[in-house]
C-alpha positions as semicolon CSV with decimal commas, in nm:
position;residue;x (nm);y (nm);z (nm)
1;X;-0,345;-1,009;-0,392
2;X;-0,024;-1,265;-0,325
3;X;0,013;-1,322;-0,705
4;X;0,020;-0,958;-0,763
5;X;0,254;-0,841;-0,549
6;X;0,502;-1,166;-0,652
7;X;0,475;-1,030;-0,994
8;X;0,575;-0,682;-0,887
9;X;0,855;-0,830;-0,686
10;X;0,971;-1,025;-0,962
11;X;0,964;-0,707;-1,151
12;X;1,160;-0,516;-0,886
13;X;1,410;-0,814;-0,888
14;X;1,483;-0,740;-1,279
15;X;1,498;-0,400;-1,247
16;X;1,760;-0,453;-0,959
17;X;1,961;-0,735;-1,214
18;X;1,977;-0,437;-1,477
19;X;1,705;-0,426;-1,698
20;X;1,510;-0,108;-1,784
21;X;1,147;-0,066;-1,711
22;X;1,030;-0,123;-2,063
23;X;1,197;-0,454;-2,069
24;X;1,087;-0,570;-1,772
25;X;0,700;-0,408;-1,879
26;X;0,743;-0,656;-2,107
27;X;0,803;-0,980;-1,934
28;X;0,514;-0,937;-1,638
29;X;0,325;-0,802;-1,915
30;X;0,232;-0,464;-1,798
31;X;0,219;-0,102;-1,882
32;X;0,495;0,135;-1,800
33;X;0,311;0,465;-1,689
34;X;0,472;0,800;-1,705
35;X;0,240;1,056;-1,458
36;X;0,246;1,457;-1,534
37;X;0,410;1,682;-1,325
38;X;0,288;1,642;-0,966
39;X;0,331;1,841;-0,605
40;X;0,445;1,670;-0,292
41;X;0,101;1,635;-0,142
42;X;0,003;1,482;-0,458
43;X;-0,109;1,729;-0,682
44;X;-0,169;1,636;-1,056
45;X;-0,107;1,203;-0,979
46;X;-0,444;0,979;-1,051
47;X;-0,354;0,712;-0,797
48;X;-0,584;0,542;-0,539
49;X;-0,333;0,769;-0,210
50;X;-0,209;1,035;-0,440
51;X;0,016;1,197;-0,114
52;X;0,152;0,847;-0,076
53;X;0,237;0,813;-0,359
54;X;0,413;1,135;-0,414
55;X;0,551;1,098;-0,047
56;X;0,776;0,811;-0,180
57;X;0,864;0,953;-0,529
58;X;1,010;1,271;-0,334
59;X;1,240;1,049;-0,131
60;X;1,404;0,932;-0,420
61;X;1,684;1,023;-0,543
62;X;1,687;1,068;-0,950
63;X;1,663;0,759;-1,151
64;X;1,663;0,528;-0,824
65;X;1,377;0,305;-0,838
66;X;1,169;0,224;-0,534
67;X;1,095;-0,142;-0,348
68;X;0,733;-0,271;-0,418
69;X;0,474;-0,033;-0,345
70;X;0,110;-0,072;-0,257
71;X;-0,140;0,207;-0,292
72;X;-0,499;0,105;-0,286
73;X;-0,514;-0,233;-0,488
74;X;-0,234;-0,193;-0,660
75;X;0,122;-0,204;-0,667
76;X;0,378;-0,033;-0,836
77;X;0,734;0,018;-0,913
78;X;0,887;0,422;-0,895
79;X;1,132;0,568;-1,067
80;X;1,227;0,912;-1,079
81;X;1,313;1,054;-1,393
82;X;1,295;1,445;-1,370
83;X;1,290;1,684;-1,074
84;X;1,209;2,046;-1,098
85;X;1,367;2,302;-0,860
86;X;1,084;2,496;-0,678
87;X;1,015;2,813;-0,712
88;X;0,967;3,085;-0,435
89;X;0,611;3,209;-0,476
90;X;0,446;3,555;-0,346
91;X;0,243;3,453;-0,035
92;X;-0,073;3,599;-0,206
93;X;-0,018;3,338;-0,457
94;X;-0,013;3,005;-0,168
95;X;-0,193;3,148;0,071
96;X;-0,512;2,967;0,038
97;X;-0,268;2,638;0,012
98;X;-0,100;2,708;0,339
99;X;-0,384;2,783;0,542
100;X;-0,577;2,476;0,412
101;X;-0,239;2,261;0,433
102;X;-0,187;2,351;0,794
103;X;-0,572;2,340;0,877
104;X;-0,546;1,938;0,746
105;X;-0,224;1,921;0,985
106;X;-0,415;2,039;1,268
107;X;-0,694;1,878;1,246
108;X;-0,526;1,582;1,211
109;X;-0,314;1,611;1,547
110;X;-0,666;1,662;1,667
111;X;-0,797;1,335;1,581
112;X;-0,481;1,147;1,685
113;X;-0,498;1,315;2,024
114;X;-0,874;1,233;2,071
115;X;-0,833;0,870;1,921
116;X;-0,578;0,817;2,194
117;X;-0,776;0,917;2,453
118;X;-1,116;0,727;2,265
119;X;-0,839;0,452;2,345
120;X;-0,767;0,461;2,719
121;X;-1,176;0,469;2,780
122;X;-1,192;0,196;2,541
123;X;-0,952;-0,037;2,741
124;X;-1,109;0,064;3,082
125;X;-1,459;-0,042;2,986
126;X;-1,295;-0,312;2,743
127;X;-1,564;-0,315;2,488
128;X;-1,618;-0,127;2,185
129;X;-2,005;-0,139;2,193
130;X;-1,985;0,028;2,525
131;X;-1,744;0,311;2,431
132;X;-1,999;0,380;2,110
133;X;-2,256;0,379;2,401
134;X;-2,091;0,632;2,620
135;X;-2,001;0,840;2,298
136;X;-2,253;0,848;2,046
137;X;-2,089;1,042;1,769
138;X;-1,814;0,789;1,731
139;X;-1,813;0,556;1,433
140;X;-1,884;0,187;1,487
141;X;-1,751;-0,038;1,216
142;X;-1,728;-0,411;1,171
143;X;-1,521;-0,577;0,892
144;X;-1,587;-0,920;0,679
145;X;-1,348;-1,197;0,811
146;X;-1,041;-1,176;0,653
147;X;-0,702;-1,364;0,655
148;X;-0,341;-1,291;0,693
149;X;-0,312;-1,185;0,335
150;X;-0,657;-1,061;0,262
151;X;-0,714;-0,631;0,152
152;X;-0,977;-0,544;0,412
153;X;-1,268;-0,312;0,244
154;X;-1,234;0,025;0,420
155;X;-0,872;-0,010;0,543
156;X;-0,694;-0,161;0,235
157;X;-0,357;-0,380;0,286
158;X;-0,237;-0,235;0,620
159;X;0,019;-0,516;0,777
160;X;-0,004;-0,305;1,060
161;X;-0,367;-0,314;1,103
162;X;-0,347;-0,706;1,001
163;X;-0,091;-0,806;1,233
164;X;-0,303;-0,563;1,537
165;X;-0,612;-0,790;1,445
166;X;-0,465;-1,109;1,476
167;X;-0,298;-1,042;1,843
168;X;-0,683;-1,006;1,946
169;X;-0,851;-1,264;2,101
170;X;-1,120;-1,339;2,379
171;X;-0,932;-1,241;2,632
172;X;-0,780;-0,983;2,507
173;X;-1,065;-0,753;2,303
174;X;-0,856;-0,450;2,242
175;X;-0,591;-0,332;2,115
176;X;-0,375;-0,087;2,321
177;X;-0,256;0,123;2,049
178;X;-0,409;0,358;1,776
179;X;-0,378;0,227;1,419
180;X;-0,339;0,488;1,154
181;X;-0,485;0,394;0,792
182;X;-0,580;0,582;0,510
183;X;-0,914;0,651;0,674
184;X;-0,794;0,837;0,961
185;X;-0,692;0,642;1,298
186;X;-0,867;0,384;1,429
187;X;-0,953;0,157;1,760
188;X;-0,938;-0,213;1,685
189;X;-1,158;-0,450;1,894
190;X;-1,206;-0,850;1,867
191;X;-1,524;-0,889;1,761
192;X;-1,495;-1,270;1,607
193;X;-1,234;-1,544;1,501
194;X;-1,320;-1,829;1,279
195;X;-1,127;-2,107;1,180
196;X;-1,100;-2,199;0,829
197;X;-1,333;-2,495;0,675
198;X;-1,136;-2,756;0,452
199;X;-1,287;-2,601;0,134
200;X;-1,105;-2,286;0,204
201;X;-0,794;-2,473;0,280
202;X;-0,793;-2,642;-0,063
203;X;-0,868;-2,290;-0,213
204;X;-0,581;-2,164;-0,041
205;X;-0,380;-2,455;-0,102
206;X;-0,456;-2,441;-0,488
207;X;-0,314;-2,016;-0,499
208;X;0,015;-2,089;-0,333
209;X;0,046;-2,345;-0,564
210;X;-0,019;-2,161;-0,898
211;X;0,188;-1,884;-0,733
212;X;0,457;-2,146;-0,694
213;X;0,435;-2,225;-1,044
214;X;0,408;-1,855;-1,156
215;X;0,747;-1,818;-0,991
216;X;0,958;-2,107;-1,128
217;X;0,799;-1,992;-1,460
218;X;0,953;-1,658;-1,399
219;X;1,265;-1,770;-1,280
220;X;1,308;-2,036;-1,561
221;X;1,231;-1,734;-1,821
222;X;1,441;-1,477;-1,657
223;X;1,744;-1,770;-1,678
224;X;1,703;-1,765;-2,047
225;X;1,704;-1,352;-2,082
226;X;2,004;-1,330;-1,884
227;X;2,161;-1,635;-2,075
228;X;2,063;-1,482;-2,394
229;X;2,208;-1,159;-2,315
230;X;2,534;-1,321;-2,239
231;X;2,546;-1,440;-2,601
232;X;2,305;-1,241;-2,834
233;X;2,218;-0,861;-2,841
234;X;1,890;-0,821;-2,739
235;X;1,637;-0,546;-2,964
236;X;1,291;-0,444;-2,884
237;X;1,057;-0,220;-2,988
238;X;0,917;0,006;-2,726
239;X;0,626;0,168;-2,931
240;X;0,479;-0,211;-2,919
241;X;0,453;-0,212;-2,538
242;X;0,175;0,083;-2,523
């Protein structure tokens, strides 16, 4: 997951020093994607958090390009290349839309009001298992261990969640505020800490180094574009990058 989002940082860095997408496509070897027409909640995009992602792209202004993004496993770069003006529609016509929009709103106030108060029980008796106890129809769920860095199955790559976790310990079982993911809000409790074995040190140790290397090889190659481009006029072909 590090090596990924370095690449798509070193992308974003490009983009920033002046090259266009399909140049940049081209050094981190990937795929620029153009989406269809899409709504603000979403509507038409085939992403892994479709509102997310169209949240962003409507805070854009045209042809500004976003930081790095991450949206389920992935991470991408957004850039904003037409905007259509809406159009006033008869309320017979978005009806159905508005009451199911503002039924989703609703209920979710509803679940942030009751996970807050799932919250204050959950610090009084200070254990999880005991709040599950006291209300049955609430969800126990336990994760794998994961580190710092790791994309936790059933949250994704929340820092927020991450950094929550890691403030747990012993002593200190629960965490005193709701945590909103994309699968609703939850209640984080310490359940276990382990510490890493050498093996998984030398793992470790071995990525940061081949991200390391990953970089300078970026760097060194982005020297000679920009060196290049001082000197030469650069042509390319952008029928070969799909």
């Amino acid at each position: 997951m590090n090596l990924a989002y370095y690449k798509a940082g070193e992308a974003f860095d490009s983009v920033i020093d002046g090259d266009d997408f399909e140049q940049v496509a081209l050094v981190v070897n990937k795929k620029v994607i153009r989406t269809k027409e899409f709504t603000l909640s979403g509507d038409g995009l085939d992403t892994e958090d479709n509102a997310g992602f169209a949240k962003v792209a409507f805070g854009l202004p045209l042809d500004d390009i976003s930081d790095v993004k991450q949206f389920g496993d992935s991470y991408y770069l957004i850039r904003v290349i037409k905007k259509i003006k809406p159009v006033i529609q008869g309320f017979d016509i978005v009806k159905a839309r508005v009451v199911k929009e503002l039924a989703a709103k609703l209920q979710k106030e509803k679940a942030k009001q009751d996970a807050k108060l799932y919250l204050t029980k959950a610090v009084s008796a200070k254990s999880l298992d005991q709040l599950v106890k006291e209300y049955p129809k609430l969800k126990l769920r336990s994760t794998n261990l994961f580190a710092r860095n790791d994309n936790i199955r059933g949250v994704g790559n929340s820092s927020e969640f991450t950094q929550a976790s890691f403030s747990l310990n012993e002593n200190n079982k629960i965490y005193p505020e709701i945590i909103e993911t994309s699968s609703g809000y939850s209640i984080i409790g310490f359940k276990e800490k382990k510490i890493p074995d050498d093996s998984e040190i030398s793992k470790n140790l071995k990525t940061v180094k081949n991200e390391i290397i990953w970089k300078k090889q970026t760097q060194s190659y982005q020297a000679w574009v920009n060196e290049l481009k001082k000197h030469s006029k650069i042509n390319y072909n952008p029928e070969a990058l799909n």
